[in-house]
Amino acid sequence: MVTIPQHGKNGELFDISSFLAEIDLFAKPDTWHLTIDRCTGDRALEIEDLSAGGLSISDAEFRTLYRGIFQTIDGHFIGLANGVQVFKLLAFDSSFWEVTGSPEFESHMLTTYGAWQRV
């Protein structure tokens, strides 16, 4: 598990839309299991309500549902391929992400986004 920031040095947000290229390259899921406590953007309240008890949806459905979200403040995302977990992304209080996956995926995420440091 590695911990990366939710915000870059220039204030840019690192969120699911940022991570999809890495996910496609290293850990392409066919199913997402998500629980979103708080997010911002199009359909945010709908997503929070739908996923309150946990929501499992296909990769295509997830991408359509989450397309308008620009920030996940608190949320859990688990990617599954053929029923096996290939990654887990946990967003904490708009501060950092805990990323769990293959060593290659974790290393790439750490190299790309940097290590989170408590300020």
JSON list of C-alpha atoms in Angstrom, two decimals:
[
{"chain": "A", "resi": 1, "resn": "MET", "atom": "CA", "xyz": [0.00, 0.00, 0.00]},
{"chain": "A", "resi": 2, "resn": "VAL", "atom": "CA", "xyz": [1.23, 3.49, -0.86]},
{"chain": "A", "resi": 3, "resn": "THR", "atom": "CA", "xyz": [-0.20, 6.86, 0.12]},
{"chain": "A", "resi": 4, "resn": "ILE", "atom": "CA", "xyz": [-0.44, 9.66, -2.44]},
{"chain": "A", "resi": 5, "resn": "PRO", "atom": "CA", "xyz": [-1.80, 13.21, -2.09]},
{"chain": "A", "resi": 6, "resn": "GLN", "atom": "CA", "xyz": [-5.19, 14.33, -3.38]},
{"chain": "A", "resi": 7, "resn": "HIS", "atom": "CA", "xyz": [-3.70, 17.64, -4.47]},
{"chain": "A", "resi": 8, "resn": "GLY", "atom": "CA", "xyz": [-0.61, 18.40, -6.54]},
{"chain": "A", "resi": 9, "resn": "LYS", "atom": "CA", "xyz": [1.95, 21.09, -5.90]},
{"chain": "A", "resi": 10, "resn": "ASN", "atom": "CA", "xyz": [-0.01, 23.53, -8.09]},
{"chain": "A", "resi": 11, "resn": "GLY", "atom": "CA", "xyz": [-3.32, 22.74, -6.39]},
{"chain": "A", "resi": 12, "resn": "GLU", "atom": "CA", "xyz": [-4.54, 20.36, -9.10]},
{"chain": "A", "resi": 13, "resn": "LEU", "atom": "CA", "xyz": [-6.82, 17.56, -7.93]},
{"chain": "A", "resi": 14, "resn": "PHE", "atom": "CA", "xyz": [-5.80, 13.93, -8.22]},
{"chain": "A", "resi": 15, "resn": "ASP", "atom": "CA", "xyz": [-8.98, 11.91, -8.47]},
{"chain": "A", "resi": 16, "resn": "ILE", "atom": "CA", "xyz": [-10.49, 8.95, -10.28]},
{"chain": "A", "resi": 17, "resn": "SER", "atom": "CA", "xyz": [-10.56, 10.80, -13.60]},
{"chain": "A", "resi": 18, "resn": "SER", "atom": "CA", "xyz": [-6.79, 11.27, -13.21]},
{"chain": "A", "resi": 19, "resn": "PHE", "atom": "CA", "xyz": [-6.24, 7.63, -12.31]},
{"chain": "A", "resi": 20, "resn": "LEU", "atom": "CA", "xyz": [-8.19, 5.93, -15.12]},
{"chain": "A", "resi": 21, "resn": "ALA", "atom": "CA", "xyz": [-5.20, 5.78, -17.49]},
{"chain": "A", "resi": 22, "resn": "GLU", "atom": "CA", "xyz": [-3.09, 4.05, -14.81]},
{"chain": "A", "resi": 23, "resn": "ILE", "atom": "CA", "xyz": [-5.94, 1.73, -13.90]},
{"chain": "A", "resi": 24, "resn": "ASP", "atom": "CA", "xyz": [-6.40, 0.77, -17.56]},
{"chain": "A", "resi": 25, "resn": "LEU", "atom": "CA", "xyz": [-2.67, 0.11, -17.91]},
{"chain": "A", "resi": 26, "resn": "PHE", "atom": "CA", "xyz": [-2.00, -1.81, -14.70]},
{"chain": "A", "resi": 27, "resn": "ALA", "atom": "CA", "xyz": [-5.25, -3.09, -13.18]},
{"chain": "A", "resi": 28, "resn": "LYS", "atom": "CA", "xyz": [-8.20, -2.98, -15.61]},
{"chain": "A", "resi": 29, "resn": "PRO", "atom": "CA", "xyz": [-11.33, -4.05, -13.70]},
{"chain": "A", "resi": 30, "resn": "ASP", "atom": "CA", "xyz": [-14.50, -5.51, -15.11]},
{"chain": "A", "resi": 31, "resn": "THR", "atom": "CA", "xyz": [-16.40, -4.60, -11.92]},
{"chain": "A", "resi": 32, "resn": "TRP", "atom": "CA", "xyz": [-16.14, -1.74, -9.44]},
{"chain": "A", "resi": 33, "resn": "HIS", "atom": "CA", "xyz": [-17.34, -1.97, -5.85]},
{"chain": "A", "resi": 34, "resn": "LEU", "atom": "CA", "xyz": [-17.70, 1.47, -4.33]},
{"chain": "A", "resi": 35, "resn": "THR", "atom": "CA", "xyz": [-18.87, 3.28, -1.25]},
{"chain": "A", "resi": 36, "resn": "ILE", "atom": "CA", "xyz": [-18.77, 7.06, -1.61]},
{"chain": "A", "resi": 37, "resn": "ASP", "atom": "CA", "xyz": [-19.42, 9.09, 1.51]},
{"chain": "A", "resi": 38, "resn": "ARG", "atom": "CA", "xyz": [-18.80, 12.45, -0.12]},
{"chain": "A", "resi": 39, "resn": "CYS", "atom": "CA", "xyz": [-17.93, 13.68, -3.60]},
{"chain": "A", "resi": 40, "resn": "THR", "atom": "CA", "xyz": [-18.47, 16.80, -5.72]},
{"chain": "A", "resi": 41, "resn": "GLY", "atom": "CA", "xyz": [-19.63, 17.24, -9.30]},
{"chain": "A", "resi": 42, "resn": "ASP", "atom": "CA", "xyz": [-22.48, 16.07, -11.50]},
{"chain": "A", "resi": 43, "resn": "ARG", "atom": "CA", "xyz": [-24.68, 13.40, -9.89]},
{"chain": "A", "resi": 44, "resn": "ALA", "atom": "CA", "xyz": [-22.75, 13.62, -6.59]},
{"chain": "A", "resi": 45, "resn": "LEU", "atom": "CA", "xyz": [-25.79, 13.19, -4.32]},
{"chain": "A", "resi": 46, "resn": "GLU", "atom": "CA", "xyz": [-27.12, 10.37, -6.49]},
{"chain": "A", "resi": 47, "resn": "ILE", "atom": "CA", "xyz": [-23.78, 8.55, -6.31]},
{"chain": "A", "resi": 48, "resn": "GLU", "atom": "CA", "xyz": [-23.55, 9.03, -2.54]},
{"chain": "A", "resi": 49, "resn": "ASP", "atom": "CA", "xyz": [-27.09, 7.64, -2.11]},
{"chain": "A", "resi": 50, "resn": "LEU", "atom": "CA", "xyz": [-26.62, 4.73, -4.54]},
{"chain": "A", "resi": 51, "resn": "SER", "atom": "CA", "xyz": [-23.35, 3.63, -2.95]},
{"chain": "A", "resi": 52, "resn": "ALA", "atom": "CA", "xyz": [-24.23, 4.20, 0.72]},
{"chain": "A", "resi": 53, "resn": "GLY", "atom": "CA", "xyz": [-24.49, 0.46, 1.39]},
{"chain": "A", "resi": 54, "resn": "GLY", "atom": "CA", "xyz": [-21.92, -0.46, -1.24]},
{"chain": "A", "resi": 55, "resn": "LEU", "atom": "CA", "xyz": [-22.55, -0.61, -4.97]},
{"chain": "A", "resi": 56, "resn": "SER", "atom": "CA", "xyz": [-21.15, -3.12, -7.46]},
{"chain": "A", "resi": 57, "resn": "ILE", "atom": "CA", "xyz": [-21.31, -2.07, -11.12]},
{"chain": "A", "resi": 58, "resn": "SER", "atom": "CA", "xyz": [-19.55, -2.86, -14.38]},
{"chain": "A", "resi": 59, "resn": "ASP", "atom": "CA", "xyz": [-16.55, -0.84, -15.52]},
{"chain": "A", "resi": 60, "resn": "ALA", "atom": "CA", "xyz": [-18.60, 0.79, -18.30]},
{"chain": "A", "resi": 61, "resn": "GLU", "atom": "CA", "xyz": [-21.43, 1.70, -15.89]},
{"chain": "A", "resi": 62, "resn": "PHE", "atom": "CA", "xyz": [-18.93, 3.12, -13.40]},
{"chain": "A", "resi": 63, "resn": "ARG", "atom": "CA", "xyz": [-17.26, 5.33, -15.98]},
{"chain": "A", "resi": 64, "resn": "THR", "atom": "CA", "xyz": [-20.63, 6.69, -17.11]},
{"chain": "A", "resi": 65, "resn": "LEU", "atom": "CA", "xyz": [-21.85, 7.26, -13.54]},
{"chain": "A", "resi": 66, "resn": "TYR", "atom": "CA", "xyz": [-18.63, 8.88, -12.29]},
{"chain": "A", "resi": 67, "resn": "ARG", "atom": "CA", "xyz": [-17.84, 10.92, -15.41]},
{"chain": "A", "resi": 68, "resn": "GLY", "atom": "CA", "xyz": [-18.98, 14.25, -13.95]},
{"chain": "A", "resi": 69, "resn": "ILE", "atom": "CA", "xyz": [-17.29, 13.86, -10.57]},
{"chain": "A", "resi": 70, "resn": "PHE", "atom": "CA", "xyz": [-14.21, 16.00, -10.16]},
{"chain": "A", "resi": 71, "resn": "GLN", "atom": "CA", "xyz": [-13.41, 15.28, -6.50]},
{"chain": "A", "resi": 72, "resn": "THR", "atom": "CA", "xyz": [-13.92, 12.36, -4.16]},
{"chain": "A", "resi": 73, "resn": "ILE", "atom": "CA", "xyz": [-13.64, 13.68, -0.62]},
{"chain": "A", "resi": 74, "resn": "ASP", "atom": "CA", "xyz": [-14.23, 10.37, 1.17]},
{"chain": "A", "resi": 75, "resn": "GLY", "atom": "CA", "xyz": [-14.73, 7.12, -0.70]},
{"chain": "A", "resi": 76, "resn": "HIS", "atom": "CA", "xyz": [-13.69, 3.52, -1.24]},
{"chain": "A", "resi": 77, "resn": "PHE", "atom": "CA", "xyz": [-13.16, 1.97, -4.67]},
{"chain": "A", "resi": 78, "resn": "ILE", "atom": "CA", "xyz": [-12.32, -1.68, -5.23]},
{"chain": "A", "resi": 79, "resn": "GLY", "atom": "CA", "xyz": [-11.59, -2.92, -8.73]},
{"chain": "A", "resi": 80, "resn": "LEU", "atom": "CA", "xyz": [-12.30, -6.56, -9.54]},
{"chain": "A", "resi": 81, "resn": "ALA", "atom": "CA", "xyz": [-11.29, -8.60, -12.58]},
{"chain": "A", "resi": 82, "resn": "ASN", "atom": "CA", "xyz": [-12.98, -12.00, -12.87]},
{"chain": "A", "resi": 83, "resn": "GLY", "atom": "CA", "xyz": [-14.02, -11.71, -9.22]},
{"chain": "A", "resi": 84, "resn": "VAL", "atom": "CA", "xyz": [-10.48, -11.06, -7.96]},
{"chain": "A", "resi": 85, "resn": "GLN", "atom": "CA", "xyz": [-9.46, -7.72, -6.42]},
{"chain": "A", "resi": 86, "resn": "VAL", "atom": "CA", "xyz": [-6.89, -5.97, -8.63]},
{"chain": "A", "resi": 87, "resn": "PHE", "atom": "CA", "xyz": [-6.75, -2.66, -6.77]},
{"chain": "A", "resi": 88, "resn": "LYS", "atom": "CA", "xyz": [-8.20, -0.66, -3.91]},
{"chain": "A", "resi": 89, "resn": "LEU", "atom": "CA", "xyz": [-8.30, 3.14, -3.74]},
{"chain": "A", "resi": 90, "resn": "LEU", "atom": "CA", "xyz": [-9.37, 4.85, -0.53]},
{"chain": "A", "resi": 91, "resn": "ALA", "atom": "CA", "xyz": [-9.90, 8.63, -0.43]},
{"chain": "A", "resi": 92, "resn": "PHE", "atom": "CA", "xyz": [-9.57, 10.29, 2.97]},
{"chain": "A", "resi": 93, "resn": "ASP", "atom": "CA", "xyz": [-10.95, 13.73, 3.83]},
{"chain": "A", "resi": 94, "resn": "SER", "atom": "CA", "xyz": [-9.79, 15.35, 0.58]},
{"chain": "A", "resi": 95, "resn": "SER", "atom": "CA", "xyz": [-6.23, 14.90, 1.85]},
{"chain": "A", "resi": 96, "resn": "PHE", "atom": "CA", "xyz": [-4.77, 11.66, 0.52]},
{"chain": "A", "resi": 97, "resn": "TRP", "atom": "CA", "xyz": [-5.39, 8.34, -1.24]},
{"chain": "A", "resi": 98, "resn": "GLU", "atom": "CA", "xyz": [-4.32, 4.93, -0.03]},
{"chain": "A", "resi": 99, "resn": "VAL", "atom": "CA", "xyz": [-3.52, 2.84, -3.11]},
{"chain": "A", "resi": 100, "resn": "THR", "atom": "CA", "xyz": [-3.27, -0.94, -2.97]},
{"chain": "A", "resi": 101, "resn": "GLY", "atom": "CA", "xyz": [-2.55, -3.12, -5.98]},
{"chain": "A", "resi": 102, "resn": "SER", "atom": "CA", "xyz": [0.26, -4.91, -7.74]},
{"chain": "A", "resi": 103, "resn": "PRO", "atom": "CA", "xyz": [3.79, -3.72, -6.94]},
{"chain": "A", "resi": 104, "resn": "GLU", "atom": "CA", "xyz": [3.98, -2.23, -10.45]},
{"chain": "A", "resi": 105, "resn": "PHE", "atom": "CA", "xyz": [0.71, -0.32, -10.01]},
{"chain": "A", "resi": 106, "resn": "GLU", "atom": "CA", "xyz": [1.67, 1.01, -6.57]},
{"chain": "A", "resi": 107, "resn": "SER", "atom": "CA", "xyz": [5.13, 2.03, -7.78]},
{"chain": "A", "resi": 108, "resn": "HIS", "atom": "CA", "xyz": [3.71, 3.80, -10.82]},
{"chain": "A", "resi": 109, "resn": "MET", "atom": "CA", "xyz": [1.14, 5.69, -8.74]},
{"chain": "A", "resi": 110, "resn": "LEU", "atom": "CA", "xyz": [3.81, 6.76, -6.26]},
{"chain": "A", "resi": 111, "resn": "THR", "atom": "CA", "xyz": [6.17, 7.89, -9.03]},
{"chain": "A", "resi": 112, "resn": "THR", "atom": "CA", "xyz": [3.41, 9.71, -10.93]},
{"chain": "A", "resi": 113, "resn": "TYR", "atom": "CA", "xyz": [1.65, 11.47, -8.04]},
{"chain": "A", "resi": 114, "resn": "GLY", "atom": "CA", "xyz": [4.28, 11.55, -5.29]},
{"chain": "A", "resi": 115, "resn": "ALA", "atom": "CA", "xyz": [4.14, 10.48, -1.67]},
{"chain": "A", "resi": 116, "resn": "TRP", "atom": "CA", "xyz": [1.63, 12.14, 0.63]},
{"chain": "A", "resi": 117, "resn": "GLN", "atom": "CA", "xyz": [3.23, 14.05, 3.49]},
{"chain": "A", "resi": 118, "resn": "ARG", "atom": "CA", "xyz": [1.40, 15.39, 6.51]},
{"chain": "A", "resi": 119, "resn": "VAL", "atom": "CA", "xyz": [1.70, 19.18, 6.49]}
]
